[in-house]
């Protein structure tokens, strides 16, 4: 009985992290069953983008460590992908999400569609392990080795390779947009000279590099209980919340054990502005899998107050890194000449304002900032007011070539 309860707490804890990236005030986990196991083989273009009237093509990028990533290229409804004239923009999604995150609302409200309609050459990232990506050249997705990665690998391999691919395809520097984990990945990648030279400017929604001041009480509790380490100790490497076993456990957990209606607010902060009527649709598309190692890395950041590579422990760090502690991603290596735009919220319990300020203090440049006091974590990609509150400023920043849109 005690072992069963401990297992349920582990699953419940990771489910709570999952909910930071899905936008449901009331979680009806039965909706998670709507996606069949074969749906991951469909293309994002045919599933969500072309049905809305937008030209879209699929591309596959192979990383240096063998993962096969999906990139989608999108143009305006009146555009032609072969003669797309606007500058390329790469959209990098958050944790437990995929490239579909940028297209979950109407064509007038979703950033992916809005950028395409403004003439940008839109490219959509899907990191390893997500439903839309295509596996690995040798490893099975059922193997432990396939899931042996954290966000630093997404930065140093996935994002770096996608940026290089787009740069070669378009013969142009790119504009980069990230949300949540997409900002951690972007900031880490931009500390690498060979990557940053291919980027024209970057826009970060809910920017995260430091996490030690997050205010989400449920996350803080999970971290203090070391639930991430318990999951790894149980031999769980893939976190896939569409498996029947995990869904049944979540059903049980939410039935008398936790008030699942309040989980999203307890983790992300109070989200002011997303469309509650589209929750069922969001759950038809989300969540995507991630790795237990990735969660462990994020929890390390919270405990240690660092923006560093994965901490393997004293001896393995010494063997892999040549030092006893993992090397930090040095934000001062992001060139002062790289224009940055950031937007953060007063109700965001994950990208806390103290941690955002820590990031700003370490950067050489002074980013253009948009602060929205009433915004929570998910509002930055799902707000019904996002076009006016956020995207107008972001597009103005890009159109100015990264110069302040207010100048």
CSV table of C-alpha atoms in Angstrom, one decimal:
chain,number,residue,atom,x,y,z
A,1,UNK,CA,0.0,0.0,0.0
A,2,UNK,CA,2.8,2.4,0.9
A,3,UNK,CA,4.7,1.6,-2.3
A,4,UNK,CA,1.5,2.2,-4.4
A,5,UNK,CA,1.0,5.6,-2.8
A,6,UNK,CA,4.6,6.6,-3.4
A,7,UNK,CA,4.3,5.7,-7.1
A,8,UNK,CA,1.1,7.7,-7.3
A,9,UNK,CA,2.8,10.7,-5.8
A,10,UNK,CA,5.6,10.5,-8.3
A,11,UNK,CA,3.2,10.3,-11.2
A,12,UNK,CA,1.2,13.1,-9.8
A,13,UNK,CA,4.3,15.3,-9.4
A,14,UNK,CA,5.4,14.9,-13.0
A,15,UNK,CA,1.8,15.4,-14.2
A,16,UNK,CA,1.9,18.7,-12.3
A,17,UNK,CA,4.9,19.7,-14.4
A,18,UNK,CA,3.1,18.6,-17.5
A,19,UNK,CA,0.3,21.0,-16.7
A,20,UNK,CA,2.6,24.0,-16.8
A,21,UNK,CA,2.6,23.6,-20.6
A,22,UNK,CA,-1.1,22.8,-21.2
A,23,UNK,CA,-3.8,25.4,-20.9
A,24,UNK,CA,-6.6,23.9,-19.0
A,25,UNK,CA,-8.2,25.4,-15.9
A,26,UNK,CA,-10.1,22.2,-15.3
A,27,UNK,CA,-8.2,19.1,-16.3
A,28,UNK,CA,-10.4,16.4,-17.9
A,29,UNK,CA,-7.8,13.7,-18.3
A,30,UNK,CA,-10.2,11.5,-20.4
A,31,UNK,CA,-9.5,14.0,-23.2
A,32,UNK,CA,-5.9,12.8,-23.3
A,33,UNK,CA,-7.1,9.5,-24.8
A,34,UNK,CA,-8.4,11.1,-27.9
A,35,UNK,CA,-5.1,10.9,-29.8
A,36,UNK,CA,-4.5,7.4,-31.1
A,37,UNK,CA,-1.1,5.9,-30.8
A,38,UNK,CA,-0.6,6.3,-34.5
A,39,UNK,CA,-1.3,10.0,-34.6
A,40,UNK,CA,2.3,10.9,-34.1
A,41,UNK,CA,3.0,9.7,-37.6
A,42,UNK,CA,0.9,12.4,-39.1
A,43,UNK,CA,2.5,15.6,-40.3
A,44,UNK,CA,1.9,18.9,-38.6
A,45,UNK,CA,1.3,20.5,-41.9
A,46,UNK,CA,-1.6,18.3,-42.8
A,47,UNK,CA,-3.0,18.1,-39.3
A,48,UNK,CA,-3.1,21.8,-38.3
A,49,UNK,CA,-1.6,24.2,-40.7
A,50,UNK,CA,-2.9,23.4,-44.3
A,51,UNK,CA,-6.5,22.9,-43.0
A,52,UNK,CA,-6.4,26.6,-42.0
A,53,UNK,CA,-5.4,27.6,-45.5
A,54,UNK,CA,-1.7,28.1,-45.1
A,55,UNK,CA,1.0,26.7,-47.5
A,56,UNK,CA,3.2,24.3,-45.5
A,57,UNK,CA,6.1,22.0,-46.2
A,58,UNK,CA,7.8,19.3,-44.1
A,59,UNK,CA,11.5,19.1,-43.6
A,60,UNK,CA,13.7,16.6,-41.6
A,61,UNK,CA,17.0,17.6,-39.9
A,62,UNK,CA,19.4,15.1,-38.5
A,63,UNK,CA,21.4,16.1,-35.4
A,64,UNK,CA,25.1,15.2,-34.9
A,65,UNK,CA,23.9,12.6,-32.3
A,66,UNK,CA,21.5,11.0,-34.7
A,67,UNK,CA,18.0,12.4,-33.8
A,68,UNK,CA,15.7,13.1,-36.7
A,69,UNK,CA,13.8,16.4,-36.2
A,70,UNK,CA,10.8,17.8,-38.0
A,71,UNK,CA,10.7,21.3,-39.2
A,72,UNK,CA,7.7,22.9,-40.9
A,73,UNK,CA,7.9,25.9,-43.2
A,74,UNK,CA,4.8,28.1,-43.4
A,75,UNK,CA,3.8,31.1,-45.5
A,76,UNK,CA,0.8,33.4,-45.6
A,77,UNK,CA,-2.5,32.2,-47.1
A,78,UNK,CA,-1.7,34.3,-50.2
A,79,UNK,CA,2.0,33.4,-50.3
A,80,UNK,CA,4.1,31.0,-52.2
A,81,UNK,CA,6.7,29.0,-50.3
A,82,UNK,CA,8.9,28.9,-53.3
A,83,UNK,CA,9.1,32.7,-53.5
A,84,UNK,CA,8.7,33.6,-49.9
A,85,UNK,CA,10.3,37.0,-49.5
A,86,UNK,CA,10.2,37.8,-45.8
A,87,UNK,CA,12.9,37.0,-43.3
A,88,UNK,CA,13.0,33.5,-41.7
A,89,UNK,CA,11.6,33.2,-38.2
A,90,UNK,CA,12.1,30.0,-36.1
A,91,UNK,CA,9.6,29.3,-33.4
A,92,UNK,CA,10.9,27.1,-30.5
A,93,UNK,CA,8.2,25.5,-28.2
A,94,UNK,CA,8.2,24.9,-24.5
A,95,UNK,CA,8.3,21.8,-22.3
A,96,UNK,CA,5.7,19.0,-23.1
A,97,UNK,CA,4.7,20.8,-26.2
A,98,UNK,CA,5.6,20.6,-29.9
A,99,UNK,CA,5.5,22.9,-32.9
A,100,UNK,CA,1.7,22.8,-32.8
A,101,UNK,CA,1.8,25.1,-29.7
A,102,UNK,CA,2.1,28.1,-32.1
A,103,UNK,CA,-1.1,27.3,-34.0
A,104,UNK,CA,-3.6,26.2,-31.3
A,105,UNK,CA,-5.8,29.2,-31.4
A,106,UNK,CA,-7.5,30.9,-34.3
A,107,UNK,CA,-5.6,32.2,-37.3
A,108,UNK,CA,-6.1,35.7,-35.9
A,109,UNK,CA,-4.8,34.8,-32.5
A,110,UNK,CA,-1.9,32.3,-33.0
A,111,UNK,CA,1.6,33.7,-33.4
A,112,UNK,CA,2.6,31.2,-36.1
A,113,UNK,CA,-0.3,32.3,-38.4
A,114,UNK,CA,0.1,36.0,-37.5
A,115,UNK,CA,3.8,36.0,-38.4
A,116,UNK,CA,3.0,34.2,-41.7
A,117,UNK,CA,0.3,36.8,-42.6
A,118,UNK,CA,2.8,39.5,-41.9
A,119,UNK,CA,5.1,38.1,-44.6
A,120,UNK,CA,7.6,36.3,-42.5
A,121,UNK,CA,9.1,33.0,-43.6
A,122,UNK,CA,7.9,30.9,-40.6
A,123,UNK,CA,9.8,27.8,-39.6
A,124,UNK,CA,8.5,25.6,-36.7
A,125,UNK,CA,10.8,23.6,-34.5
A,126,UNK,CA,10.0,20.2,-33.0
A,127,UNK,CA,12.7,18.9,-30.7
A,128,UNK,CA,13.6,15.3,-30.1
A,129,UNK,CA,10.9,13.1,-28.5
A,130,UNK,CA,7.9,15.2,-29.6
A,131,UNK,CA,5.1,13.5,-31.6
A,132,UNK,CA,6.0,15.4,-34.8
A,133,UNK,CA,9.7,14.5,-34.9
A,134,UNK,CA,10.9,11.3,-36.5
A,135,UNK,CA,12.9,9.3,-34.0
A,136,UNK,CA,16.6,8.4,-34.3
A,137,UNK,CA,18.8,6.8,-37.0
A,138,UNK,CA,19.6,3.8,-34.8
A,139,UNK,CA,17.8,4.0,-31.4
A,140,UNK,CA,14.2,2.9,-30.8
A,141,UNK,CA,11.9,5.3,-29.0
A,142,UNK,CA,11.3,2.4,-26.5
A,143,UNK,CA,14.9,2.3,-25.5
A,144,UNK,CA,16.5,4.0,-22.5
A,145,UNK,CA,19.2,5.5,-24.7
A,146,UNK,CA,16.7,7.4,-26.8
A,147,UNK,CA,15.6,9.4,-23.8
A,148,UNK,CA,19.1,10.1,-22.4
A,149,UNK,CA,19.1,13.8,-22.9
A,150,UNK,CA,18.1,17.1,-21.3
A,151,UNK,CA,17.5,20.7,-22.4
A,152,UNK,CA,21.2,21.3,-22.9
A,153,UNK,CA,21.2,18.7,-25.8
A,154,UNK,CA,18.2,20.5,-27.3
A,155,UNK,CA,20.3,23.7,-27.2
A,156,UNK,CA,23.6,22.3,-28.4
A,157,UNK,CA,22.3,19.8,-30.9
A,158,UNK,CA,18.7,20.3,-31.9
A,159,UNK,CA,18.4,24.1,-32.0
A,160,UNK,CA,21.9,24.5,-33.4
A,161,UNK,CA,21.3,22.1,-36.2
A,162,UNK,CA,17.9,23.6,-37.1
A,163,UNK,CA,19.3,27.1,-37.2
A,164,UNK,CA,22.1,25.9,-39.5
A,165,UNK,CA,19.6,24.1,-41.8
A,166,UNK,CA,17.4,27.2,-42.1
A,167,UNK,CA,20.5,29.5,-42.6
A,168,UNK,CA,21.7,27.3,-45.5
A,169,UNK,CA,18.2,26.9,-47.0
A,170,UNK,CA,17.4,30.6,-47.0
A,171,UNK,CA,20.9,32.1,-47.2
A,172,UNK,CA,19.8,34.5,-44.5
A,173,UNK,CA,20.2,35.1,-40.8
A,174,UNK,CA,17.1,34.1,-38.8
A,175,UNK,CA,14.9,35.7,-36.2
A,176,UNK,CA,14.4,33.4,-33.2
A,177,UNK,CA,11.3,33.2,-31.0
A,178,UNK,CA,11.1,30.9,-27.9
A,179,UNK,CA,8.6,30.3,-25.1
A,180,UNK,CA,9.4,28.9,-21.6
A,181,UNK,CA,11.8,25.9,-22.2
A,182,UNK,CA,12.3,27.3,-25.7
A,183,UNK,CA,13.9,30.4,-24.1
A,184,UNK,CA,16.3,28.3,-21.9
A,185,UNK,CA,17.3,26.4,-25.1
A,186,UNK,CA,17.7,29.6,-27.1
A,187,UNK,CA,19.8,31.5,-24.5
A,188,UNK,CA,22.1,28.5,-24.1
A,189,UNK,CA,22.5,28.1,-27.9
A,190,UNK,CA,23.2,31.8,-28.3
A,191,UNK,CA,26.2,31.5,-26.0
A,192,UNK,CA,27.8,29.5,-28.8
A,193,UNK,CA,29.7,31.7,-31.3
A,194,UNK,CA,28.9,29.4,-34.3
A,195,UNK,CA,25.2,29.6,-33.6
A,196,UNK,CA,24.8,33.2,-32.7
A,197,UNK,CA,26.5,34.4,-36.0
A,198,UNK,CA,23.5,32.9,-37.9
A,199,UNK,CA,20.9,34.8,-35.8
A,200,UNK,CA,19.7,38.3,-36.6
A,201,UNK,CA,17.7,38.9,-33.4
A,202,UNK,CA,15.8,36.9,-30.7
A,203,UNK,CA,12.4,37.3,-29.0
A,204,UNK,CA,11.8,35.5,-25.7
A,205,UNK,CA,8.4,34.9,-24.1
A,206,UNK,CA,8.5,34.0,-20.4
A,207,UNK,CA,12.3,34.1,-20.5
A,208,UNK,CA,14.0,31.6,-18.3
A,209,UNK,CA,17.7,30.9,-17.6
A,210,UNK,CA,17.6,30.9,-13.8
A,211,UNK,CA,14.8,29.2,-11.8
A,212,UNK,CA,15.8,29.4,-8.2
A,213,UNK,CA,13.1,32.1,-7.3
A,214,UNK,CA,10.1,30.4,-8.9
A,215,UNK,CA,7.0,31.0,-6.7
A,216,UNK,CA,5.0,28.0,-7.8
A,217,UNK,CA,4.4,26.3,-4.4
A,218,UNK,CA,3.6,22.9,-5.9
A,219,UNK,CA,6.8,22.8,-7.9
A,220,UNK,CA,8.9,24.0,-4.9
A,221,UNK,CA,7.4,21.1,-2.9
A,222,UNK,CA,8.2,18.6,-5.6
A,223,UNK,CA,11.8,19.8,-5.8
A,224,UNK,CA,12.3,19.6,-2.0
A,225,UNK,CA,11.0,16.0,-2.1
A,226,UNK,CA,13.4,15.1,-4.9
A,227,UNK,CA,10.6,13.5,-6.9
A,228,UNK,CA,12.7,13.8,-10.1
A,229,UNK,CA,15.3,11.5,-8.6
A,230,UNK,CA,12.7,9.1,-7.5
A,231,UNK,CA,11.3,8.9,-11.0
A,232,UNK,CA,14.8,8.1,-12.4
A,233,UNK,CA,15.4,5.6,-9.6
A,234,UNK,CA,12.1,3.8,-10.6
A,235,UNK,CA,13.6,3.3,-14.1
A,236,UNK,CA,11.3,5.8,-15.8
A,237,UNK,CA,13.1,7.5,-18.7
A,238,UNK,CA,10.3,8.7,-21.0
A,239,UNK,CA,7.5,10.9,-19.6
A,240,UNK,CA,4.6,10.2,-21.9
A,241,UNK,CA,1.3,11.2,-20.4
A,242,UNK,CA,-0.8,9.6,-23.1
A,243,UNK,CA,0.1,6.1,-22.0
A,244,UNK,CA,-2.9,4.2,-20.5
A,245,UNK,CA,-1.0,3.4,-17.3
A,246,UNK,CA,-0.2,7.1,-16.5
A,247,UNK,CA,-3.6,8.3,-17.5
A,248,UNK,CA,-5.3,5.8,-15.2
A,249,UNK,CA,-2.9,6.8,-12.4
A,250,UNK,CA,-3.7,10.5,-13.0
A,251,UNK,CA,-7.4,9.7,-13.0
A,252,UNK,CA,-7.0,8.1,-9.6
A,253,UNK,CA,-4.8,10.9,-8.3
A,254,UNK,CA,-7.2,13.6,-9.2
A,255,UNK,CA,-10.1,11.6,-7.7
A,256,UNK,CA,-10.0,12.6,-4.0
A,257,UNK,CA,-6.2,13.1,-3.7
A,258,UNK,CA,-5.6,16.4,-5.4
A,259,UNK,CA,-7.8,19.3,-6.6
A,260,UNK,CA,-6.8,19.1,-10.3
A,261,UNK,CA,-9.0,22.2,-11.0
A,262,UNK,CA,-6.4,24.4,-9.3
A,263,UNK,CA,-3.2,22.6,-10.5
A,264,UNK,CA,-2.5,24.9,-13.4
A,265,UNK,CA,-2.7,28.1,-11.3
A,266,UNK,CA,-0.6,26.5,-8.6
A,267,UNK,CA,2.2,25.8,-11.1
A,268,UNK,CA,2.1,28.5,-13.8
A,269,UNK,CA,0.5,31.3,-11.9
A,270,UNK,CA,-2.9,32.7,-12.7
A,271,UNK,CA,-3.4,32.9,-16.4
A,272,UNK,CA,-5.6,35.9,-17.3
A,273,UNK,CA,-6.4,35.6,-20.9
A,274,UNK,CA,-6.5,32.3,-22.7
A,275,UNK,CA,-9.7,30.9,-24.2
A,276,UNK,CA,-11.2,28.3,-21.8
A,277,UNK,CA,-13.6,27.1,-24.5
A,278,UNK,CA,-10.7,25.6,-26.4
A,279,UNK,CA,-9.4,23.4,-23.6
A,280,UNK,CA,-10.6,20.2,-25.2
A,281,UNK,CA,-8.9,21.2,-28.5
A,282,UNK,CA,-5.6,21.9,-26.6
A,283,UNK,CA,-5.8,18.5,-25.1
A,284,UNK,CA,-6.3,16.8,-28.5
A,285,UNK,CA,-2.8,18.2,-29.4
A,286,UNK,CA,-0.9,18.3,-26.1
A,287,UNK,CA,1.0,17.0,-24.2
A,288,UNK,CA,4.1,15.7,-26.0
A,289,UNK,CA,6.6,13.4,-24.4
A,290,UNK,CA,9.8,14.6,-22.7
A,291,UNK,CA,12.6,12.8,-20.8
A,292,UNK,CA,12.9,12.2,-17.0
A,293,UNK,CA,16.5,13.4,-17.3
A,294,UNK,CA,15.2,16.8,-18.7
A,295,UNK,CA,13.0,17.2,-15.6
A,296,UNK,CA,15.9,16.3,-13.4
A,297,UNK,CA,18.1,19.0,-15.0
A,298,UNK,CA,15.4,21.6,-14.5
A,299,UNK,CA,15.0,20.7,-10.9
A,300,UNK,CA,18.8,20.9,-10.5
A,301,UNK,CA,18.6,24.5,-11.7
A,302,UNK,CA,16.0,25.3,-9.0
A,303,UNK,CA,18.0,23.7,-6.2
A,304,UNK,CA,21.4,25.0,-7.2
A,305,UNK,CA,20.5,28.5,-8.6
A,306,UNK,CA,22.6,27.9,-11.6
A,307,UNK,CA,22.2,28.0,-15.4
A,308,UNK,CA,24.6,25.2,-16.1
A,309,UNK,CA,25.0,21.9,-18.0
A,310,UNK,CA,23.6,18.7,-16.5
A,311,UNK,CA,25.1,17.7,-13.1
A,312,UNK,CA,26.2,14.1,-13.2
A,313,UNK,CA,27.9,14.2,-9.8
A,314,UNK,CA,31.5,14.7,-8.7
A,315,UNK,CA,33.3,11.9,-10.5
A,316,UNK,CA,31.3,11.8,-13.8
A,317,UNK,CA,31.5,15.6,-14.0
A,318,UNK,CA,35.3,15.3,-13.7
A,319,UNK,CA,35.4,12.7,-16.4
A,320,UNK,CA,33.0,14.4,-18.9
A,321,UNK,CA,33.7,18.1,-18.2
A,322,UNK,CA,37.2,18.0,-16.7
A,323,UNK,CA,35.9,19.7,-13.5
A,324,UNK,CA,33.9,18.7,-10.5
A,325,UNK,CA,30.9,21.0,-11.2
A,326,UNK,CA,29.2,21.3,-14.6
A,327,UNK,CA,30.2,24.3,-16.7
A,328,UNK,CA,27.8,27.2,-16.7
A,329,UNK,CA,26.3,28.7,-19.8
A,330,UNK,CA,27.9,32.2,-19.7
A,331,UNK,CA,25.3,34.7,-20.7
A,332,UNK,CA,28.0,37.4,-21.2
A,333,UNK,CA,29.1,35.4,-24.3
A,334,UNK,CA,25.9,36.5,-26.0
A,335,UNK,CA,27.2,39.4,-28.1
A,336,UNK,CA,26.1,42.9,-27.1
A,337,UNK,CA,25.3,43.5,-30.8
A,338,UNK,CA,22.6,40.8,-30.9
A,339,UNK,CA,19.2,42.5,-30.5
A,340,UNK,CA,16.9,40.9,-27.8
A,341,UNK,CA,13.2,41.4,-27.1
A,342,UNK,CA,11.7,39.9,-23.9
A,343,UNK,CA,8.2,39.8,-22.4
A,344,UNK,CA,7.4,38.6,-18.9
A,345,UNK,CA,4.4,38.7,-16.6
A,346,UNK,CA,3.6,39.6,-13.0
A,347,UNK,CA,1.6,36.4,-12.5
A,348,UNK,CA,4.1,34.1,-14.0
A,349,UNK,CA,5.1,31.6,-11.2
A,350,UNK,CA,7.8,30.0,-13.3
A,351,UNK,CA,9.6,32.9,-15.0
A,352,UNK,CA,9.7,34.9,-11.8
A,353,UNK,CA,10.6,38.6,-12.1
A,354,UNK,CA,13.6,38.2,-9.8
A,355,UNK,CA,15.0,35.5,-12.0
A,356,UNK,CA,14.3,37.5,-15.2
A,357,UNK,CA,16.2,40.4,-13.6
A,358,UNK,CA,19.1,38.0,-12.8
A,359,UNK,CA,19.2,37.1,-16.5
A,360,UNK,CA,19.1,40.8,-17.6
A,361,UNK,CA,21.9,41.7,-15.2
A,362,UNK,CA,24.2,39.1,-16.8
A,363,UNK,CA,23.5,40.1,-20.4
A,364,UNK,CA,25.8,42.6,-22.1
A,365,UNK,CA,23.0,44.1,-24.1
A,366,UNK,CA,19.8,45.9,-22.9
A,367,UNK,CA,16.9,44.0,-24.3
A,368,UNK,CA,13.6,45.7,-25.3
A,369,UNK,CA,11.2,44.7,-22.5
A,370,UNK,CA,7.4,44.2,-22.4
A,371,UNK,CA,6.1,43.6,-18.9
A,372,UNK,CA,2.4,42.5,-18.5
A,373,UNK,CA,1.4,42.5,-14.9
A,374,UNK,CA,-1.7,40.3,-15.3
A,375,UNK,CA,-0.1,37.6,-17.5
A,376,UNK,CA,0.7,34.1,-16.3
A,377,UNK,CA,3.0,31.6,-18.0
A,378,UNK,CA,0.6,30.2,-20.6
A,379,UNK,CA,-0.9,33.6,-21.6
A,380,UNK,CA,2.3,34.4,-23.6
A,381,UNK,CA,1.3,31.9,-26.3
A,382,UNK,CA,-2.4,31.4,-25.7
A,383,UNK,CA,-3.8,34.8,-24.8
A,384,UNK,CA,-6.8,36.0,-26.8
A,385,UNK,CA,-5.3,39.5,-26.4
A,386,UNK,CA,-1.8,38.4,-27.4
A,387,UNK,CA,-1.9,40.1,-30.8
A,388,UNK,CA,-2.2,43.6,-29.3
A,389,UNK,CA,-0.5,42.9,-25.9
A,390,UNK,CA,2.6,41.1,-27.4
A,391,UNK,CA,2.8,40.3,-31.0
A,392,UNK,CA,2.4,43.8,-32.4
A,393,UNK,CA,5.5,44.9,-30.4
A,394,UNK,CA,7.4,41.7,-31.3
A,395,UNK,CA,6.7,42.1,-35.1
A,396,UNK,CA,7.7,45.8,-34.9
A,397,UNK,CA,11.0,44.8,-33.3
A,398,UNK,CA,11.7,42.3,-36.0
A,399,UNK,CA,10.7,44.7,-38.8
A,400,UNK,CA,13.1,47.3,-37.4
A,401,UNK,CA,15.9,44.8,-37.8
A,402,UNK,CA,16.0,44.3,-34.0
A,403,UNK,CA,16.2,48.0,-33.2
A,404,UNK,CA,13.8,49.2,-30.6
A,405,UNK,CA,10.3,49.4,-32.0
A,406,UNK,CA,9.6,52.4,-29.7
A,407,UNK,CA,12.5,54.5,-31.1
